[in-house]
Amino acid sequence: MKKSLGIQTLAQPAPVWVVGSYDAQGKPNLATVAWGGICCSKPPCVTISLRPATYSHGNILARKAFTVNVASVTYARQADYCGIVSGRDVDKFAVLGLTAIKSGLVDAPYVDEFPLIVECRLQQTVEVGGHTQFIGEIVDVKADPAVLSDKGLPDIEKVRPMIFTPMTRTYHGVGEYLGQAFSIGKEIG
Amino acid sequence: MKKSLGIQTLAQPAPVWVVGSYDAQGKPNLATVAWGGICCSKPPCVTISLRPATYSHGNILARKAFTVNVASVTYARQADYCGIVSGRDVDKFAVLGLTAIKSGLVDAPYVDEFPLIVECRLQQTVEVGGHTQFIGEIVDVKADPAVLSDKGLPDIEKVRPMIFTPMTRTYHGVGEYLGQAFSIGKEIG
């Protein structure tokens, strides 16, 4: 018998993505989001949600671009910091000693130190409630060569992204390999 | 120096959510998705993306409801199966020996054996490209009492959800605890 927990944002797992954008003065900013995910294969798109009160919300609307920077677990503290303070008040790149690289493809910066970067052109926005969903078309993915598999794809065990759990507000790393998708279920039925 | 990998759906991590819906005859169906995420706090909403060709796409449009069933790693093979075959051809609940419970709140079934269930009323759909995004307002979360923390919230180390990695198409479990969100970054700056 299941226990009812009421109306809560309790889906698991959630990503930890550090979103890069430029403000009106060209200052690069970072905002950590857990409300997001891939939302389309053709064209490849990701979505992130931000409240209108956030600094990055206005940045992305104005520049029509953002980056998704996947922090490795070694940058857990820095990623958390980017979800606590506002870019209105501080220069997060400067405080954290991170390097902002201007994307050559979209009007947004990315974090040179992070292993996996997704550069996005804003496709559309969706008002859901208190959050605006920004749907970004992926125009390039950039990776640290050290995190690539022998097939040239980002290996999650080398990227070592973080996982966020809503409500309990915990961060975890990636655990044991369970198998190949579209494969381990084939023996059934 | 980052390596450019081109236009690919390479953001990490992605969830593994088994989506429950009813077809026109009232047969419960399951579809596994990795394109999804939480997209709003007020009201709490999740989004999942499906191609129009999928059986669940029509089900959800007609019934205006779906459930997100979080499989534990012990159900990895069953979750994978639900992403391989179509509900047009088979009764996945029957094949897998899973129990479909009719939600008392929305017109969709959930998986009794899975530890964490999110029941959703369809709020809106968004055409992104080849996928339709279904945005669902969460009307209740149900959990197996065994996965709750002493504060009554789902503990991710007890739920043991799966993680999907795009392109390499691997499943992983949840790894080591890294710290509390909105906390470990406070000591910076």
CSV table of C-alpha atoms in Angstrom, one decimal:
chain,number,residue,atom,x,y,z
A,1,MET,CA,0.0,0.0,0.0
A,2,LYS,CA,1.5,3.3,-1.2
A,3,LYS,CA,1.5,6.3,1.1
A,4,SER,CA,0.2,9.6,-0.4
A,5,LEU,CA,2.6,12.5,0.0
A,6,GLY,CA,0.4,15.1,-1.6
A,7,ILE,CA,1.3,17.7,-4.2
A,8,GLN,CA,5.1,17.9,-4.2
A,9,THR,CA,8.0,18.1,-6.7
A,10,LEU,CA,9.2,14.7,-5.9
A,11,ALA,CA,10.3,13.1,-9.2
A,12,GLN,CA,13.7,11.5,-9.1
A,13,PRO,CA,16.4,11.9,-10.3
A,14,ALA,CA,17.0,15.6,-11.4
A,15,PRO,CA,20.1,16.9,-13.1
A,16,VAL,CA,22.5,19.6,-11.8
A,17,TRP,CA,23.1,21.9,-14.7
A,18,VAL,CA,25.0,25.2,-14.4
A,19,VAL,CA,23.5,27.6,-17.0
A,20,GLY,CA,25.7,30.2,-18.6
A,21,SER,CA,24.4,33.5,-20.0
A,22,TYR,CA,25.5,37.1,-20.6
A,23,ASP,CA,23.9,40.1,-19.0
A,24,ALA,CA,23.2,43.4,-20.8
A,25,GLN,CA,26.8,44.6,-20.0
A,26,GLY,CA,28.3,41.4,-21.3
A,27,LYS,CA,29.1,40.1,-17.8
A,28,PRO,CA,29.0,36.3,-17.9
A,29,ASN,CA,26.7,34.7,-15.3
A,30,LEU,CA,26.0,31.2,-14.0
A,31,ALA,CA,22.8,29.8,-12.5
A,32,THR,CA,22.4,26.3,-11.2
A,33,VAL,CA,19.2,24.5,-12.2
A,34,ALA,CA,17.7,21.1,-11.4
A,35,TRP,CA,14.4,21.7,-13.2
A,36,GLY,CA,15.4,20.7,-16.7
A,37,GLY,CA,16.0,17.8,-19.1
A,38,ILE,CA,16.3,16.8,-22.7
A,39,CYS,CA,13.0,17.4,-24.5
A,40,CYS,CA,13.5,16.5,-28.2
A,41,SER,CA,15.7,14.3,-30.4
A,42,LYS,CA,15.1,16.0,-33.8
A,43,PRO,CA,16.3,18.7,-33.4
A,44,PRO,CA,18.2,17.9,-30.2
A,45,CYS,CA,16.8,20.2,-27.6
A,46,VAL,CA,17.1,20.7,-23.8
A,47,THR,CA,14.9,22.6,-21.5
A,48,ILE,CA,15.7,24.5,-18.3
A,49,SER,CA,13.2,26.3,-16.1
A,50,LEU,CA,13.9,29.6,-14.3
A,51,ARG,CA,11.8,32.0,-12.2
A,52,PRO,CA,11.3,35.4,-13.8
A,53,ALA,CA,13.0,36.9,-10.7
A,54,THR,CA,16.3,35.3,-11.5
A,55,TYR,CA,19.0,37.3,-13.2
A,56,SER,CA,19.6,34.6,-15.9
A,57,HIS,CA,15.9,34.7,-16.9
A,58,GLY,CA,16.3,38.2,-18.4
A,59,ASN,CA,19.7,37.4,-19.8
A,60,ILE,CA,18.5,34.5,-21.8
A,61,LEU,CA,15.4,36.3,-23.1
A,62,ALA,CA,17.6,39.2,-24.3
A,63,ARG,CA,20.4,37.1,-25.8
A,64,LYS,CA,18.3,34.2,-27.0
A,65,ALA,CA,21.0,31.8,-26.0
A,66,PHE,CA,22.4,29.8,-23.0
A,67,THR,CA,24.8,27.0,-22.3
A,68,VAL,CA,24.3,24.0,-20.1
A,69,ASN,CA,27.5,23.3,-18.2
A,70,VAL,CA,27.7,19.9,-16.6
A,71,ALA,CA,29.8,20.1,-13.4
A,72,SER,CA,31.8,17.1,-12.3
A,73,VAL,CA,31.4,16.1,-8.7
A,74,THR,CA,34.8,17.8,-8.0
A,75,TYR,CA,33.0,21.1,-8.6
A,76,ALA,CA,30.0,20.3,-6.3
A,77,ARG,CA,30.6,23.3,-4.0
A,78,GLN,CA,31.0,25.7,-6.9
A,79,ALA,CA,27.8,24.4,-8.6
A,80,ASP,CA,25.9,24.7,-5.4
A,81,TYR,CA,27.2,28.3,-4.9
A,82,CYS,CA,25.8,29.2,-8.3
A,83,GLY,CA,22.3,28.3,-7.1
A,84,ILE,CA,22.5,30.3,-3.9
A,85,VAL,CA,23.7,33.8,-4.9
A,86,SER,CA,22.4,36.1,-7.7
A,87,GLY,CA,24.4,37.4,-10.6
A,88,ARG,CA,22.9,40.8,-9.9
A,89,ASP,CA,25.1,41.0,-6.8
A,90,VAL,CA,28.3,39.1,-7.7
A,91,ASP,CA,30.5,38.0,-10.6
A,92,LYS,CA,30.3,34.3,-10.0
A,93,PHE,CA,33.0,33.4,-12.5
A,94,ALA,CA,35.4,35.8,-10.6
A,95,VAL,CA,34.4,34.6,-7.1
A,96,LEU,CA,34.9,30.9,-8.2
A,97,GLY,CA,38.0,31.4,-10.2
A,98,LEU,CA,36.3,29.8,-13.2
A,99,THR,CA,37.1,30.7,-16.8
A,100,ALA,CA,34.3,32.1,-19.0
A,101,ILE,CA,34.8,31.2,-22.7
A,102,LYS,CA,32.6,33.0,-25.2
A,103,SER,CA,30.8,30.4,-27.4
A,104,GLY,CA,31.6,30.9,-31.1
A,105,LEU,CA,28.1,29.7,-32.0
A,106,VAL,CA,25.7,31.3,-29.6
A,107,ASP,CA,25.7,34.5,-27.5
A,108,ALA,CA,26.5,32.8,-24.2
A,109,PRO,CA,29.6,31.9,-22.2
A,110,TYR,CA,30.6,28.4,-21.0
A,111,VAL,CA,32.7,27.2,-18.2
A,112,ASP,CA,36.1,26.0,-19.4
A,113,GLU,CA,36.8,23.9,-16.3
A,114,PHE,CA,33.7,21.8,-16.6
A,115,PRO,CA,33.9,18.5,-18.6
A,116,LEU,CA,30.7,18.7,-20.7
A,117,ILE,CA,29.1,21.8,-22.3
A,118,VAL,CA,25.9,22.0,-24.3
A,119,GLU,CA,25.5,25.2,-26.3
A,120,CYS,CA,21.9,26.3,-27.0
A,121,ARG,CA,20.0,28.7,-29.2
A,122,LEU,CA,16.7,29.7,-27.6
A,123,GLN,CA,13.9,28.0,-29.6
A,124,GLN,CA,10.9,29.0,-27.5
A,125,THR,CA,9.7,29.8,-24.0
A,126,VAL,CA,6.8,28.2,-22.2
A,127,GLU,CA,5.1,29.7,-19.2
A,128,VAL,CA,4.2,26.8,-16.9
A,129,GLY,CA,3.4,28.6,-13.7
A,130,GLY,CA,5.9,30.3,-11.4
A,131,HIS,CA,8.7,29.1,-13.8
A,132,THR,CA,9.4,29.9,-17.4
A,133,GLN,CA,10.6,27.0,-19.4
A,134,PHE,CA,13.4,27.8,-21.9
A,135,ILE,CA,13.7,25.3,-24.7
A,136,GLY,CA,17.1,25.5,-26.3
A,137,GLU,CA,18.1,23.9,-29.6
A,138,ILE,CA,21.5,22.3,-29.2
A,139,VAL,CA,24.0,23.8,-31.7
A,140,ASP,CA,27.1,22.0,-30.4
A,141,VAL,CA,28.3,19.8,-27.6
A,142,LYS,CA,31.8,20.3,-26.3
A,143,ALA,CA,33.7,17.9,-24.1
A,144,ASP,CA,37.0,17.6,-22.4
A,145,PRO,CA,38.9,14.9,-24.4
A,146,ALA,CA,39.7,13.2,-21.1
A,147,VAL,CA,36.0,12.3,-20.6
A,148,LEU,CA,35.4,10.7,-24.0
A,149,SER,CA,35.0,6.9,-24.5
A,150,ASP,CA,37.0,5.1,-27.1
A,151,LYS,CA,34.0,5.7,-29.4
A,152,GLY,CA,34.4,9.5,-28.9
A,153,LEU,CA,31.3,9.9,-26.7
A,154,PRO,CA,31.1,11.4,-23.2
A,155,ASP,CA,31.5,8.5,-20.7
A,156,ILE,CA,29.3,9.3,-17.7
A,157,GLU,CA,31.8,7.6,-15.4
A,158,LYS,CA,34.4,10.1,-16.5
A,159,VAL,CA,32.2,13.1,-16.7
A,160,ARG,CA,30.9,12.3,-13.2
A,161,PRO,CA,27.9,14.6,-13.2
A,162,MET,CA,25.9,15.3,-10.0
A,163,ILE,CA,22.3,14.2,-9.3
A,164,PHE,CA,19.9,16.4,-7.3
A,165,THR,CA,17.0,15.0,-5.2
A,166,PRO,CA,14.1,17.4,-4.7
A,167,MET,CA,12.7,18.1,-1.2
A,168,THR,CA,15.5,16.2,0.6
A,169,ARG,CA,17.8,18.6,-1.4
A,170,THR,CA,20.7,16.2,-1.6
A,171,TYR,CA,23.4,15.8,-4.2
A,172,HIS,CA,24.7,12.4,-5.2
A,173,GLY,CA,27.2,11.1,-7.8
A,174,VAL,CA,26.6,8.4,-10.4
A,175,GLY,CA,26.7,4.8,-9.2
A,176,GLU,CA,27.1,1.4,-10.6
A,177,TYR,CA,26.7,0.4,-14.3
A,178,LEU,CA,23.5,-1.5,-14.8
A,179,GLY,CA,23.5,-2.4,-18.5
A,180,GLN,CA,22.8,-1.1,-21.9
A,181,ALA,CA,19.5,0.6,-22.7
A,182,PHE,CA,17.3,-0.9,-25.5
A,183,SER,CA,19.1,-4.1,-24.8
A,184,ILE,CA,18.7,-5.6,-21.3
A,185,GLY,CA,14.9,-5.7,-21.7
A,186,LYS,CA,15.1,-7.7,-25.0
A,187,GLU,CA,15.2,-11.0,-23.3
A,188,ILE,CA,11.7,-10.4,-21.9
A,189,GLY,CA,8.6,-11.4,-23.8
B,1,MET,CA,40.9,22.7,-25.1
B,2,LYS,CA,37.4,21.3,-25.5
B,3,LYS,CA,36.6,18.9,-28.4
B,4,SER,CA,33.5,19.8,-30.5
B,5,LEU,CA,31.1,16.8,-30.8
B,6,GLY,CA,28.5,18.5,-33.0
B,7,ILE,CA,24.8,18.6,-32.6
B,8,GLN,CA,23.9,15.7,-30.3
B,9,THR,CA,21.6,15.0,-27.4
B,10,LEU,CA,24.4,14.7,-25.0
B,11,ALA,CA,23.3,16.4,-21.8
B,12,GLN,CA,23.8,14.3,-18.6
B,13,PRO,CA,22.2,12.8,-16.6
B,14,ALA,CA,18.8,11.9,-17.8
B,15,PRO,CA,16.1,10.1,-15.7
B,16,VAL,CA,14.4,6.8,-16.5
B,17,TRP,CA,10.7,7.3,-16.1
B,18,VAL,CA,8.1,4.7,-16.9
B,19,VAL,CA,5.0,6.6,-18.0
B,20,GLY,CA,1.6,5.1,-17.4
B,21,SER,CA,-1.5,5.8,-19.5
B,22,TYR,CA,-4.8,4.2,-20.6
B,23,ASP,CA,-5.7,3.5,-24.2
B,24,ALA,CA,-9.2,4.0,-25.7
B,25,GLN,CA,-10.2,0.5,-24.5
B,26,GLY,CA,-9.0,1.2,-21.0
B,27,LYS,CA,-5.9,-1.1,-21.3
B,28,PRO,CA,-3.1,0.3,-19.2
B,29,ASN,CA,0.1,1.0,-21.0
B,30,LEU,CA,3.7,1.8,-20.0
B,31,ALA,CA,6.3,3.8,-22.0
B,32,THR,CA,9.8,4.4,-20.7
B,33,VAL,CA,11.2,7.9,-21.3
B,34,ALA,CA,14.5,9.6,-20.6
B,35,TRP,CA,13.5,12.9,-22.2
B,36,GLY,CA,11.8,14.6,-19.2
B,37,GLY,CA,12.3,16.5,-16.0
B,38,ILE,CA,10.7,18.7,-13.4
B,39,CYS,CA,9.7,22.0,-15.0
B,40,CYS,CA,8.0,24.1,-12.4
B,41,SER,CA,7.7,24.5,-8.6
B,42,LYS,CA,4.4,26.4,-8.3
B,43,PRO,CA,2.4,24.4,-9.4
B,44,PRO,CA,4.7,21.4,-9.2
B,45,CYS,CA,5.0,20.1,-12.8
B,46,VAL,CA,7.0,17.5,-14.7
B,47,THR,CA,7.5,17.2,-18.4
B,48,ILE,CA,7.9,14.2,-20.5
B,49,SER,CA,8.5,14.1,-24.3
B,50,LEU,CA,7.0,11.5,-26.7
B,51,ARG,CA,7.0,11.1,-30.4
B,52,PRO,CA,3.6,11.2,-32.0
B,53,ALA,CA,4.1,7.7,-33.4
B,54,THR,CA,4.1,6.2,-29.9
B,55,TYR,CA,1.0,4.6,-28.5
B,56,SER,CA,1.2,6.6,-25.2
B,57,HIS,CA,1.2,9.9,-27.2
B,58,GLY,CA,-2.4,9.4,-28.2
B,59,ASN,CA,-3.4,7.9,-24.9
B,60,ILE,CA,-2.3,11.0,-22.9
B,61,LEU,CA,-3.8,13.4,-25.4
B,62,ALA,CA,-7.2,11.6,-25.0
B,63,ARG,CA,-7.2,11.0,-21.3
B,64,LYS,CA,-5.3,14.3,-20.4
B,65,ALA,CA,-3.4,12.4,-17.7
B,66,PHE,CA,-0.4,10.3,-17.1
B,67,THR,CA,1.7,8.9,-14.3
B,68,VAL,CA,5.5,8.9,-13.9
B,69,ASN,CA,6.6,5.7,-12.3
B,70,VAL,CA,10.1,5.7,-11.0
B,71,ALA,CA,11.6,2.2,-11.3
B,72,SER,CA,14.1,1.0,-8.8
B,73,VAL,CA,17.3,-0.6,-10.2
B,74,THR,CA,15.8,-4.0,-9.4
B,75,TYR,CA,13.3,-3.4,-12.2
B,76,ALA,CA,16.0,-2.2,-14.8
B,77,ARG,CA,15.1,-5.0,-17.3
B,78,GLN,CA,11.4,-4.3,-17.0
B,79,ALA,CA,11.9,-0.6,-17.4
B,80,ASP,CA,14.1,-1.2,-20.5
B,81,TYR,CA,11.5,-3.5,-22.0
B,82,CYS,CA,8.8,-0.7,-21.7
B,83,GLY,CA,11.0,1.4,-24.0
B,84,ILE,CA,11.5,-1.3,-26.6
B,85,VAL,CA,8.0,-2.6,-27.5
B,86,SER,CA,4.8,-0.8,-28.3
B,87,GLY,CA,1.6,-1.0,-26.3
B,88,ARG,CA,-0.2,-1.4,-29.7
B,89,ASP,CA,1.3,-4.9,-29.9
B,90,VAL,CA,1.4,-6.1,-26.3
B,91,ASP,CA,0.0,-5.7,-22.8
B,92,LYS,CA,3.2,-4.7,-21.0
B,93,PHE,CA,1.7,-5.0,-17.5
B,94,ALA,CA,0.7,-8.6,-18.3
B,95,VAL,CA,4.0,-9.5,-19.9
B,96,LEU,CA,5.9,-8.1,-17.0
B,97,GLY,CA,3.6,-9.4,-14.3
B,98,LEU,CA,3.2,-5.9,-12.9
B,99,THR,CA,0.1,-4.6,-11.2
B,100,ALA,CA,-1.8,-1.6,-12.7
B,101,ILE,CA,-3.6,0.4,-10.1
B,102,LYS,CA,-6.1,3.0,-11.3
B,103,SER,CA,-5.2,6.4,-9.9
B,104,GLY,CA,-8.1,7.8,-7.9
B,105,LEU,CA,-7.1,11.3,-8.9
B,106,VAL,CA,-6.3,11.2,-12.6
B,107,ASP,CA,-7.4,9.0,-15.5
B,108,ALA,CA,-4.1,6.9,-15.7
B,109,PRO,CA,-2.7,3.8,-14.1
B,110,TYR,CA,0.4,3.4,-12.0
B,111,VAL,CA,2.7,0.5,-11.2
B,112,ASP,CA,2.1,-0.9,-7.8
B,113,GLU,CA,5.5,-2.5,-7.6
B,114,PHE,CA,7.6,0.6,-8.2
B,115,PRO,CA,8.6,2.7,-5.2
B,116,LEU,CA,7.8,6.2,-6.3
B,117,ILE,CA,4.7,7.4,-8.4
B,118,VAL,CA,3.9,10.9,-9.6
B,119,GLU,CA,0.3,11.3,-10.8
B,120,CYS,CA,-0.2,14.1,-13.3
B,121,ARG,CA,-3.0,16.0,-14.9
B,122,LEU,CA,-2.1,17.2,-18.4
B,123,GLN,CA,-1.6,21.0,-18.2
B,124,GLN,CA,-0.4,21.7,-21.8
B,125,THR,CA,1.5,20.2,-24.7
B,126,VAL,CA,4.4,21.9,-26.5
B,127,GLU,CA,5.5,20.9,-30.0
B,128,VAL,CA,9.3,21.1,-29.9
B,129,GLY,CA,10.2,19.2,-33.1
B,130,GLY,CA,9.9,15.5,-33.6
B,131,HIS,CA,8.7,15.2,-30.0
B,132,THR,CA,5.7,16.6,-28.2
B,133,GLN,CA,6.3,17.8,-24.7
B,134,PHE,CA,3.6,16.8,-22.2
B,135,ILE,CA,3.6,19.1,-19.2
B,136,GLY,CA,1.8,17.5,-16.3
B,137,GLU,CA,0.7,19.2,-13.1
B,138,ILE,CA,1.4,16.9,-10.2
B,139,VAL,CA,-1.8,16.1,-8.3
B,140,ASP,CA,-0.2,13.6,-5.9
B,141,VAL,CA,3.0,11.7,-5.2
B,142,LYS,CA,2.7,8.2,-3.8
B,143,ALA,CA,5.6,6.3,-2.3
B,144,ASP,CA,6.3,2.9,-0.8
B,145,PRO,CA,6.6,3.5,3.0
B,146,ALA,CA,9.9,1.6,2.9
B,147,VAL,CA,11.6,4.3,0.8
B,148,LEU,CA,10.7,7.2,3.0
B,149,SER,CA,13.3,9.0,5.2
B,150,ASP,CA,12.6,9.7,8.9
B,151,LYS,CA,11.2,13.0,7.7
B,152,GLY,CA,8.7,11.3,5.5
B,153,LEU,CA,10.3,12.1,2.1
B,154,PRO,CA,11.5,9.7,-0.5
B,155,ASP,CA,15.2,8.9,0.2
B,156,ILE,CA,17.0,8.5,-3.2
B,157,GLU,CA,19.2,5.8,-1.6
B,158,LYS,CA,16.1,3.7,-0.9
B,159,VAL,CA,14.2,4.5,-4.1
B,160,ARG,CA,17.3,3.6,-6.1
B,161,PRO,CA,16.2,5.2,-9.4
B,162,MET,CA,18.1,4.6,-12.6
B,163,ILE,CA,20.1,7.1,-14.7
B,164,PHE,CA,20.2,7.1,-18.5
B,165,THR,CA,23.1,8.4,-20.5
B,166,PRO,CA,22.3,9.6,-24.0
B,167,MET,CA,24.2,8.3,-27.0
B,168,THR,CA,26.2,5.7,-25.1
B,169,ARG,CA,22.8,4.4,-24.0
B,170,THR,CA,23.8,3.2,-20.6
B,171,TYR,CA,22.0,2.8,-17.3
B,172,HIS,CA,23.6,3.5,-14.0
B,173,GLY,CA,22.4,3.6,-10.4
B,174,VAL,CA,22.8,6.5,-7.9
B,175,GLY,CA,26.2,6.8,-6.3
B,176,GLU,CA,27.8,8.4,-3.3
B,177,TYR,CA,26.2,11.2,-1.2
B,178,LEU,CA,28.0,14.5,-2.0
B,179,GLY,CA,26.3,16.9,0.4
B,180,GLN,CA,23.2,19.1,0.9
B,181,ALA,CA,22.1,21.5,-1.8
B,182,PHE,CA,21.8,25.2,-1.0
B,183,SER,CA,24.4,24.5,1.7
B,184,ILE,CA,27.7,23.2,0.6
B,185,GLY,CA,28.3,26.2,-1.5
B,186,LYS,CA,27.6,28.7,1.3
B,187,GLU,CA,31.2,28.7,2.6
B,188,ILE,CA,32.4,30.2,-0.7
B,189,GLY,CA,32.5,34.0,-1.2
